[in-house]
Amino acid sequence: MLGPNGDEGPEMLVVPSTVGSTEAQARTTLTAAGFTVAEDVVQRNSDEEPGIVIEQDPPGGEAARGEEVELTLSAGPEAQTIPRLVGLEEQAARDLLEREGFTNVRDEAEETDDPDWEEGQVVSSDPGEGDEIAPDDLIVLTVSSGEVEVPDVVGLDQNEAVLLLDEQTLQWEVTTRRTAEADAGTVLEQSIEAEETVEQGTTVELVVAAEPVQTATEVVTESVTVTPSPSPTPTPTEEPTSPEPTSPEPTSPEPTEPEPTEPEPTEPEPTEPEPTEPDPPADPPPTEDPPR
């Protein structure tokens, strides 16, 4: 066969019908015809004996070589539908199945690491919800182990790392480290190694990169730019008031200069008594002449 572009398409084969066969016979027939058979089969209440194929998809016609065929088996006339068990505690699920008439639930449940469910809650069942099986068919429950796998968050942004930890029901604490080797906000270390299995709710400590410490030059530069900004504000307020009183002050030194000249006129006053003292000695000589 040729495809729309002239290329040779997949080989088409006739799909044989296996309705009425056992599951084993149907798998053998379909495999020999060039098809694959789905591992999981659907079981449904039917008058046919349990295990007999009552439907297949595709039911017939042609299909490409290797295409998968799904089988539906009879669960017998007394088949019961598996109720919803997911999310129930294991014992609660067992009690529900017993009330529904199922008598063959395996004593030991399977465990799986599933962060969506708390320890002991049912994650799935085999057969699953909605399947119809005979009351005495084996049912296996799978429950949450209460443990989860730690994700690898080193190298991720802090917000992305925290989301991954939350998804795994893990707690987290953050400390920062100043470094220039990674962008700020990048996770540098985690306290629990990736892929290690721990209990749900375990705290993982993260070391996150912060901006590196500024150099001394940068600090000085910032202080210099900050210092002049407040100083111009007080300066204009002081200048309008101080210049007016200071303007008359330069004229006052002129009157202070004559003050040192004032003591000079006071100095001649003590010299005035000196001319008066020579006058008395001039008088005695005339008094001595008359007696002669």
XYZ file of C-alpha atoms in Angstrom:
292
model
C 0.000 0.000 0.000
C 1.118 3.546 -0.715
C 0.617 6.442 1.642
C -0.602 9.946 0.648
C 2.931 10.973 -0.359
C 3.567 7.848 -2.348
C 5.428 6.194 0.563
C 4.740 2.610 1.401
C 2.364 2.516 4.412
C 2.129 -0.045 7.232
C 1.224 -3.583 6.356
C -2.494 -4.215 6.968
C -3.595 -7.571 8.358
C -6.948 -9.227 9.022
C -7.869 -9.239 12.727
C -9.113 -12.694 13.766
C -12.038 -12.912 16.201
C -11.268 -14.625 19.487
C -14.701 -14.274 21.139
C -15.624 -17.548 22.846
C -11.962 -18.522 23.377
C -10.132 -18.632 26.643
C -7.706 -15.817 27.407
C -4.734 -18.064 26.686
C -6.158 -19.229 23.351
C -6.985 -15.649 22.324
C -3.450 -14.425 23.050
C -1.939 -17.230 21.011
C -4.235 -16.620 18.037
C -3.727 -12.857 17.928
C 0.039 -13.060 18.365
C 0.335 -15.575 15.540
C -1.697 -13.241 13.311
C 0.850 -10.449 13.817
C -0.770 -8.434 16.627
C 0.012 -7.727 20.257
C -2.383 -8.243 23.171
C -2.803 -5.792 26.061
C -1.526 -7.127 29.390
C -4.519 -5.793 31.310
C -7.892 -7.302 30.539
C -11.380 -6.109 31.451
C -13.735 -8.472 33.264
C -17.481 -8.153 33.055
C -20.496 -9.987 34.387
C -21.688 -12.522 31.809
C -23.522 -15.803 31.491
C -20.368 -17.233 29.960
C -17.961 -19.087 32.151
C -15.317 -16.989 33.892
C -12.218 -16.407 31.733
C -13.982 -16.677 28.359
C -13.434 -13.802 25.871
C -16.729 -11.981 25.365
C -15.341 -8.899 23.503
C -12.231 -7.676 21.757
C -11.120 -4.306 20.399
C -10.736 -4.038 17.452
C -13.418 -6.673 16.937
C -12.341 -7.645 13.405
C -11.646 -6.198 10.004
C -8.128 -4.990 9.183
C -5.474 -3.347 11.341
C -1.801 -2.508 10.995
C 0.682 -5.221 11.824
C 1.686 -5.028 15.481
C -1.404 -3.099 16.623
C -2.573 -3.825 20.174
C -5.801 -5.741 20.768
C -7.726 -5.422 24.059
C -9.704 -8.345 25.478
C -12.804 -8.417 27.693
C -13.327 -11.594 29.699
C -16.394 -13.004 31.352
C -16.443 -12.760 35.133
C -19.268 -15.280 35.368
C -22.929 -14.846 36.177
C -22.256 -13.981 39.810
C -19.632 -11.342 39.093
C -19.382 -8.329 41.384
C -18.073 -4.822 40.569
C -14.987 -3.641 42.441
C -15.952 -0.513 44.403
C -13.828 2.612 44.770
C -11.085 1.833 47.264
C -8.447 4.499 46.508
C -7.843 6.825 49.459
C -9.325 4.513 52.078
C -7.289 3.162 54.963
C -6.258 -0.427 54.263
C -8.522 -1.926 56.907
C -11.467 0.201 55.786
C -10.975 -1.073 52.212
C -10.904 -4.687 53.402
C -14.118 -4.175 55.365
C -15.848 -2.643 52.326
C -14.862 -5.542 50.050
C -16.154 -8.021 52.598
C -19.514 -6.242 52.778
C -19.704 -6.317 48.941
C -19.366 -10.106 49.004
C -15.674 -10.503 47.994
C -14.022 -13.309 49.917
C -10.464 -13.498 48.549
C -8.469 -10.358 49.439
C -4.763 -11.103 49.840
C -3.576 -10.742 53.417
C -0.432 -8.812 52.546
C -0.820 -5.582 50.615
C 1.744 -4.212 48.191
C 3.503 -0.963 49.153
C 4.498 1.966 46.979
C 6.109 5.371 47.559
C 3.340 7.791 46.661
C 3.360 11.379 47.974
C -0.320 11.834 47.108
C -1.455 9.488 49.862
C -0.583 9.166 53.519
C 0.944 6.023 54.953
C -1.488 3.073 54.903
C -3.966 4.589 52.432
C -4.988 2.531 49.386
C -3.317 3.747 46.192
C -4.796 1.125 43.840
C -6.252 -2.366 43.646
C -5.941 -5.280 41.268
C -8.499 -5.759 39.759
C -9.250 -2.036 39.694
C -12.306 0.046 40.408
C -15.242 -0.825 38.117
C -13.918 -4.248 37.123
C -16.335 -7.159 37.485
C -14.955 -10.355 38.972
C -16.215 -13.479 40.610
C -16.660 -13.058 44.361
C -13.900 -15.566 45.073
C -11.321 -14.047 42.662
C -8.101 -12.782 44.238
C -7.925 -9.042 45.017
C -4.599 -7.352 45.821
C -4.438 -3.954 47.488
C -1.565 -1.499 47.048
C -1.077 1.009 49.861
C 1.161 4.011 50.429
C 4.387 3.290 52.294
C 4.490 6.774 53.795
C 7.913 7.325 52.265
C 8.980 9.451 49.300
C 12.055 10.003 47.165
C 13.998 13.228 47.659
C 14.271 15.172 44.372
C 17.512 16.703 43.091
C 17.142 20.485 43.516
C 20.784 21.651 43.454
C 21.248 24.229 40.708
C 17.568 25.103 40.574
C 16.004 28.407 41.535
C 14.798 28.440 45.137
C 11.122 28.791 44.169
C 11.301 25.854 41.758
C 13.125 23.732 44.342
C 10.523 24.455 47.005
C 7.692 23.437 44.661
C 9.354 20.089 43.969
C 9.808 19.440 47.683
C 6.179 20.352 48.360
C 5.037 17.904 45.693
C 6.902 15.173 47.557
C 5.263 16.238 50.860
C 8.648 17.302 52.229
C 9.361 20.276 54.492
C 12.198 22.715 53.774
C 14.380 25.311 55.457
C 16.587 27.869 53.701
C 19.885 29.435 54.719
C 21.816 31.818 52.486
C 25.458 32.060 51.570
C 27.025 35.097 49.908
C 28.857 34.036 46.776
C 29.725 35.267 43.308
C 29.878 31.729 41.869
C 26.107 31.461 41.281
C 23.154 33.737 40.669
C 21.298 34.901 43.747
C 18.460 32.500 44.605
C 20.201 29.400 43.203
C 20.270 26.301 45.421
C 23.888 25.445 46.227
C 23.413 22.473 48.558
C 20.712 20.200 49.963
C 21.037 18.370 53.278
C 19.604 15.055 51.992
C 20.997 13.534 48.817
C 18.805 13.196 45.751
C 16.930 9.887 45.240
C 17.242 9.005 48.923
C 14.014 7.622 50.416
C 12.719 9.361 53.537
C 9.469 9.637 55.465
C 6.859 12.106 54.300
C 7.194 15.439 56.085
C 10.980 15.185 56.467
C 12.743 18.570 56.451
C 15.348 19.198 53.756
C 17.748 22.074 54.444
C 18.707 24.169 51.431
C 21.707 26.484 51.070
C 20.810 29.274 48.641
C 23.167 31.752 46.990
C 22.920 35.413 48.022
C 24.487 38.547 46.570
C 28.253 38.694 47.312
C 29.614 41.089 49.938
C 30.363 44.556 48.538
C 33.969 45.668 48.372
C 35.367 48.500 50.525
C 35.584 50.763 47.470
C 31.915 50.306 46.768
C 31.019 51.108 50.342
C 33.071 54.329 50.339
C 31.564 55.392 47.045
C 28.081 54.960 48.413
C 28.882 56.928 51.579
C 30.313 59.802 49.558
C 27.231 60.063 47.419
C 24.951 59.940 50.422
C 26.844 62.609 52.480
C 26.338 65.625 50.175
C 22.659 64.961 49.676
C 21.558 65.971 53.211
C 24.025 68.912 53.489
C 22.529 71.132 50.748
C 19.178 71.076 52.472
C 20.224 72.859 55.753
C 22.638 75.222 53.937
C 19.999 77.258 52.032
C 17.938 77.744 55.173
C 20.889 79.154 57.156
C 22.233 81.401 54.345
C 19.215 83.761 54.052
C 19.278 84.595 57.769
C 23.029 84.712 58.430
C 24.245 86.879 55.531
C 22.108 89.892 56.478
C 23.456 90.204 60.062
C 26.962 89.487 58.901
C 26.902 92.333 56.357
C 26.915 95.133 58.993
C 29.593 93.327 60.969
C 32.321 94.133 58.439
C 31.613 97.842 59.032
C 32.071 97.520 62.813
C 35.814 96.883 62.663
C 36.276 100.490 61.519
C 35.002 101.936 64.827
C 37.121 99.444 66.723
C 40.295 100.852 65.149
C 39.998 104.346 66.710
C 39.546 102.747 70.124
C 43.258 101.952 70.372
C 43.949 105.627 69.547
C 41.887 106.819 72.539
C 44.461 105.801 75.158
C 47.004 108.051 73.430
C 45.264 111.333 74.421
C 44.984 110.008 77.950
C 48.767 109.603 78.235
C 49.618 113.346 78.010
C 47.462 114.035 81.063
C 50.054 112.594 83.484
C 52.655 114.829 81.860
C 50.767 118.024 82.828
C 51.865 118.058 86.553
C 55.523 118.104 85.509
C 55.418 121.748 84.193
C 53.739 122.892 87.393
C 56.467 121.555 89.698
C 59.324 123.813 88.474
C 57.396 127.007 89.237
C 57.755 126.830 93.058
C 61.533 126.654 93.117
C 61.693 129.847 91.090
C 60.030 131.850 93.899
C 62.593 131.421 96.769
C 65.453 133.342 95.207
C 63.628 136.664 95.119
C 62.686 136.278 98.765
C 66.355 136.015 99.834
C 67.449 139.341 98.137
C 65.588 141.796 100.359
C 67.424 140.910 103.580
C 70.700 141.883 101.957
